[in-house]
Amino acid sequence: MQRTAAEWLASLTERGIAVELPPVTQHVARADLERLLPKCDGIIAGDEPLDRALLASAPRLRVISRWGVGIDNIDLEATRELGIEVRYTPAVFADEVADVVIGYLVMLTRHLQAIDAGVRARDWPKPQGVSLAGRMLGIVGLGAIGRAVAKRGVALGMQVVGTDPEPGAQAAAVDLGVQLIDVEVLFDQADVISLNCPLTPENHHLVNSDRLSRVKPGSFVINTARGPLIDEAALVDSLRSGHLAGAALDVFETEPLPARSPLRSLPNVIFGSHNASNTAEAVTRVNRLAIDNLLAVLEPVPLGAEAS
């Protein structure tokens, strides 16, 4: 059963847990974190950076329950040293994000956003797209989301390839009918590149000027993972030159997207608002898991044990 925010709040306050709800656009402001963390025993965290300085200022903090799948925003070395347990909600958004990836894929290859804008402007545009069947979809990262994207790509009749250094990737690729290839080969050969990997120091600016110079002319990039996987300056250059035909970006290096970002002037970019996972069902699912993770450390009775 879907609960309202007030009902979730009541579930915690009934247990004697005082709750602070700072304002959020994409992240909780650092000033609010600096004010609130020192008095917190546990937090439900989003994408806001939780660095050593912030964590060290919170002597009572016992648990960080990450609302979502990525924990690259948390200084894990500091949490280990400070005895703070970190929990998250893996594999909860796979289908939701994969659906958006495919939506972006069709929009980019068939120019649906340009047609919509043209008709609204009383024009009747007929831009020519490309067929998906037989095209190569390259997936960077074959975790839960990447695998869900692969299933959809195969269903569309695409040639699906992937790259992932994790040990389980080979077995996953075989099960999905996906060819596992080197990341450099993927960038050289794919018609559409979908980024579905975590942000690590090794893949910061994974999409850079060198790789963009080698992608097939007329190819597309879709990023629903983390903004810093792409060097946005290099992306702008490739899109402006026309070498890269288009990009769909749900995430950015700086969020919300700055008003002066040169990406805003490019007609061959589709913008999202870090919202690919946002469905009523997914939010309900993750709310419960995130609160259960919090209570598992602060209190032994999980919220899931309550009557719905």
XYZ file of C-alpha atoms in Angstrom:
308
model
C 0.000 0.000 0.000
C 1.321 3.442 -0.922
C 1.851 5.717 2.067
C 1.864 9.484 2.225
C 4.821 11.426 3.597
C 2.770 12.171 6.718
C 2.180 8.459 7.288
C 5.883 7.640 6.939
C 6.669 10.428 9.385
C 4.090 9.124 11.831
C 5.653 5.642 11.656
C 8.884 7.105 12.989
C 7.525 9.587 15.503
C 5.315 6.879 17.041
C 8.550 5.058 17.874
C 9.922 8.090 19.680
C 12.243 9.085 16.834
C 12.432 12.835 16.285
C 12.609 13.682 12.589
C 14.141 16.703 10.860
C 13.068 17.399 7.267
C 15.442 19.912 5.648
C 14.481 21.403 2.278
C 15.708 19.478 -0.774
C 16.007 20.425 -4.447
C 18.479 17.789 -5.602
C 20.664 17.761 -2.484
C 20.341 18.900 1.093
C 22.335 22.129 1.367
C 25.682 21.799 3.107
C 24.708 24.485 5.620
C 21.700 22.388 6.633
C 23.876 19.290 6.940
C 26.371 21.162 9.102
C 23.515 22.320 11.333
C 21.681 19.011 11.626
C 24.253 16.204 11.507
C 25.807 16.827 14.961
C 22.493 15.959 16.627
C 21.561 12.971 14.439
C 21.740 9.292 15.397
C 20.794 8.257 11.877
C 20.072 9.847 8.514
C 18.294 8.890 5.328
C 20.633 10.301 2.688
C 20.181 11.248 -0.935
C 22.899 12.406 -3.336
C 24.409 15.104 -1.134
C 28.181 14.700 -0.567
C 28.915 13.291 2.889
C 32.621 13.893 3.321
C 34.961 13.290 6.237
C 34.560 16.779 7.690
C 30.782 16.475 7.848
C 30.866 12.952 9.243
C 33.435 13.849 11.876
C 31.130 16.612 13.083
C 28.445 14.040 13.953
C 29.591 12.134 17.070
C 26.149 10.542 17.591
C 25.749 9.280 14.041
C 25.356 5.488 13.912
C 23.830 4.814 10.497
C 23.527 6.335 7.036
C 20.609 4.811 5.159
C 21.058 5.740 1.510
C 17.758 6.316 -0.314
C 18.773 4.747 -3.612
C 21.513 2.632 -5.101
C 24.711 4.700 -5.342
C 27.018 5.360 -2.399
C 29.748 7.228 -4.307
C 28.735 10.430 -2.495
C 29.721 8.980 0.897
C 33.278 8.884 2.252
C 33.267 5.185 3.080
C 36.757 5.195 4.551
C 35.643 7.843 7.023
C 32.487 5.922 7.937
C 34.551 2.813 8.664
C 36.953 4.741 10.871
C 34.113 6.502 12.694
C 32.038 3.365 13.167
C 29.107 4.575 11.074
C 27.163 1.828 9.340
C 26.196 2.501 5.700
C 23.183 0.774 4.172
C 21.542 1.270 0.795
C 18.763 -0.132 -1.396
C 20.362 -2.041 -4.303
C 18.528 -3.128 -7.454
C 15.364 -1.197 -6.612
C 15.134 1.005 -9.705
C 16.237 -1.344 -12.479
C 13.029 -1.501 -14.485
C 12.094 2.134 -13.919
C 15.448 3.503 -15.098
C 15.664 1.024 -17.976
C 12.251 2.167 -19.219
C 13.523 5.756 -19.321
C 16.700 4.702 -21.148
C 14.579 3.127 -23.866
C 12.327 6.169 -23.934
C 15.365 8.376 -24.510
C 16.661 5.924 -27.106
C 13.490 6.210 -29.186
C 13.275 9.977 -28.740
C 16.850 10.466 -29.919
C 16.736 8.151 -32.910
C 13.317 9.325 -34.120
C 13.612 13.036 -33.167
C 10.362 12.899 -31.221
C 11.172 15.943 -29.108
C 11.847 18.046 -32.238
C 8.614 16.899 -33.855
C 6.649 17.756 -30.715
C 8.237 21.214 -30.537
C 7.558 21.807 -34.232
C 3.890 20.892 -34.049
C 3.446 23.089 -30.969
C 4.961 25.940 -33.007
C 2.372 25.290 -35.786
C 4.932 23.633 -38.023
C 4.643 20.115 -39.477
C 8.232 18.729 -39.322
C 9.185 15.345 -40.726
C 12.809 14.681 -39.697
C 14.132 11.324 -40.819
C 15.149 8.945 -38.056
C 17.018 5.650 -37.961
C 15.647 2.149 -37.371
C 16.678 0.412 -34.162
C 16.581 -3.212 -35.332
C 20.113 -4.339 -36.109
C 21.757 -1.282 -34.537
C 24.353 -1.835 -31.818
C 23.398 -0.835 -28.283
C 26.461 -0.612 -26.036
C 25.800 -0.785 -22.299
C 28.500 0.386 -19.908
C 27.751 -1.436 -16.674
C 25.817 -4.701 -16.446
C 24.434 -4.337 -12.958
C 20.695 -4.545 -12.311
C 19.880 -1.474 -14.413
C 22.248 -2.376 -17.247
C 20.772 -5.867 -17.422
C 17.238 -4.451 -17.559
C 18.320 -2.154 -20.409
C 19.873 -5.128 -22.203
C 16.633 -7.131 -22.036
C 14.757 -4.249 -23.606
C 17.400 -3.745 -26.284
C 17.266 -7.408 -27.255
C 13.460 -7.191 -27.456
C 13.835 -4.289 -29.896
C 15.974 -6.442 -32.171
C 19.173 -4.552 -31.441
C 22.626 -6.071 -31.282
C 23.400 -5.620 -27.597
C 26.953 -5.501 -26.276
C 28.188 -4.621 -22.831
C 31.246 -3.958 -20.742
C 31.698 -4.495 -17.016
C 34.787 -5.490 -14.986
C 32.778 -7.225 -12.257
C 33.254 -11.013 -11.997
C 29.554 -11.770 -12.441
C 29.271 -9.801 -15.667
C 30.272 -12.696 -17.923
C 27.557 -14.990 -16.607
C 25.001 -12.191 -16.783
C 25.960 -11.435 -20.377
C 25.542 -15.081 -21.391
C 22.119 -15.270 -19.739
C 20.983 -12.111 -21.530
C 22.395 -12.955 -24.943
C 24.737 -9.973 -24.672
C 28.261 -9.966 -26.067
C 30.773 -8.799 -23.470
C 33.471 -6.612 -25.060
C 36.249 -4.231 -24.034
C 35.137 -0.700 -23.168
C 37.302 0.805 -25.918
C 35.770 -1.479 -28.542
C 32.303 -0.545 -27.296
C 32.986 3.171 -27.749
C 34.421 2.521 -31.206
C 31.549 0.392 -32.503
C 28.252 1.133 -30.734
C 25.505 3.172 -32.385
C 24.017 4.027 -28.994
C 25.989 4.101 -25.722
C 24.038 3.809 -22.472
C 25.879 4.604 -19.241
C 24.595 2.427 -16.403
C 27.659 2.085 -14.202
C 28.532 3.511 -10.773
C 30.775 6.540 -10.402
C 34.238 5.502 -9.211
C 37.598 7.284 -9.357
C 38.508 5.045 -12.298
C 35.534 6.003 -14.470
C 35.294 9.701 -13.670
C 35.007 11.326 -17.139
C 34.697 7.901 -18.711
C 33.230 9.730 -21.695
C 36.032 12.128 -22.620
C 37.369 13.901 -25.683
C 39.474 10.916 -26.795
C 36.608 8.438 -26.704
C 34.163 10.914 -28.231
C 36.567 11.497 -31.118
C 36.425 7.769 -31.871
C 32.694 7.074 -31.602
C 30.882 6.331 -34.834
C 29.673 9.483 -36.603
C 25.970 9.864 -35.949
C 25.950 7.868 -32.704
C 24.148 8.734 -29.462
C 24.966 8.796 -25.733
C 22.439 8.267 -22.915
C 23.374 8.918 -19.274
C 20.965 7.987 -16.481
C 23.717 7.037 -14.019
C 25.981 9.815 -12.691
C 26.816 13.178 -14.248
C 30.607 13.090 -13.752
C 30.860 9.981 -15.942
C 30.857 12.500 -18.811
C 33.271 15.354 -19.413
C 30.575 17.882 -20.325
C 32.976 20.255 -22.104
C 34.087 17.425 -24.402
C 30.464 16.386 -24.913
C 29.491 19.927 -25.944
C 32.312 20.009 -28.508
C 31.284 16.667 -30.012
C 27.598 17.612 -30.181
C 28.342 21.011 -31.713
C 30.507 19.456 -34.400
C 27.770 16.965 -35.256
C 30.123 14.017 -34.833
C 27.909 12.831 -31.992
C 24.326 13.045 -33.238
C 22.671 13.520 -29.870
C 22.641 12.896 -26.151
C 20.011 12.288 -23.492
C 21.099 13.353 -20.020
C 19.146 12.715 -16.844
C 22.188 13.580 -14.695
C 24.847 16.293 -14.838
C 28.214 17.225 -13.384
C 26.490 20.008 -11.424
C 22.854 19.600 -10.384
C 20.494 21.283 -10.958
C 21.913 22.109 -14.401
C 23.394 25.635 -14.207
C 21.542 28.338 -16.101
C 24.674 29.158 -18.106
C 25.529 25.593 -19.073
C 26.420 25.504 -22.798
C 24.423 22.275 -23.037
C 21.248 24.362 -22.852
C 21.920 25.909 -26.252
C 22.211 22.579 -28.083
C 19.116 21.328 -29.907
C 20.410 17.752 -30.070
C 20.274 17.203 -26.289
C 17.322 15.845 -24.313
C 17.305 16.924 -20.677
C 16.126 15.062 -17.607
C 16.141 16.200 -13.988
C 17.762 13.204 -12.233
C 14.311 11.678 -12.227
C 14.584 8.406 -14.166
C 13.725 6.259 -11.143
C 10.717 8.284 -10.019
C 7.522 6.259 -10.146
C 4.916 5.892 -7.419
C 5.697 2.198 -7.068
C 9.464 2.667 -6.881
C 9.226 5.487 -4.355
C 6.986 3.416 -2.080
C 9.373 0.474 -2.355
C 12.478 2.507 -1.564
C 10.850 4.512 1.224
C 10.109 1.299 3.071
C 13.549 -0.211 2.461
C 15.395 2.957 3.460
C 13.418 3.281 6.696
C 13.807 -0.424 7.450
C 17.576 -0.036 6.972
C 17.604 2.912 9.359
C 15.576 1.124 12.008
C 17.613 -2.072 11.697
C 20.463 -0.178 13.334
C 18.578 2.259 15.577
C 15.861 -0.187 16.653
C 15.442 -3.939 16.061
C 11.826 -3.985 14.820
C 11.658 -3.291 11.040
C 8.966 -1.042 9.666
C 8.034 -3.823 7.261
C 6.698 -5.797 10.246
C 3.891 -3.301 10.694
C 0.459 -4.072 9.327
C -0.090 -2.411 5.948
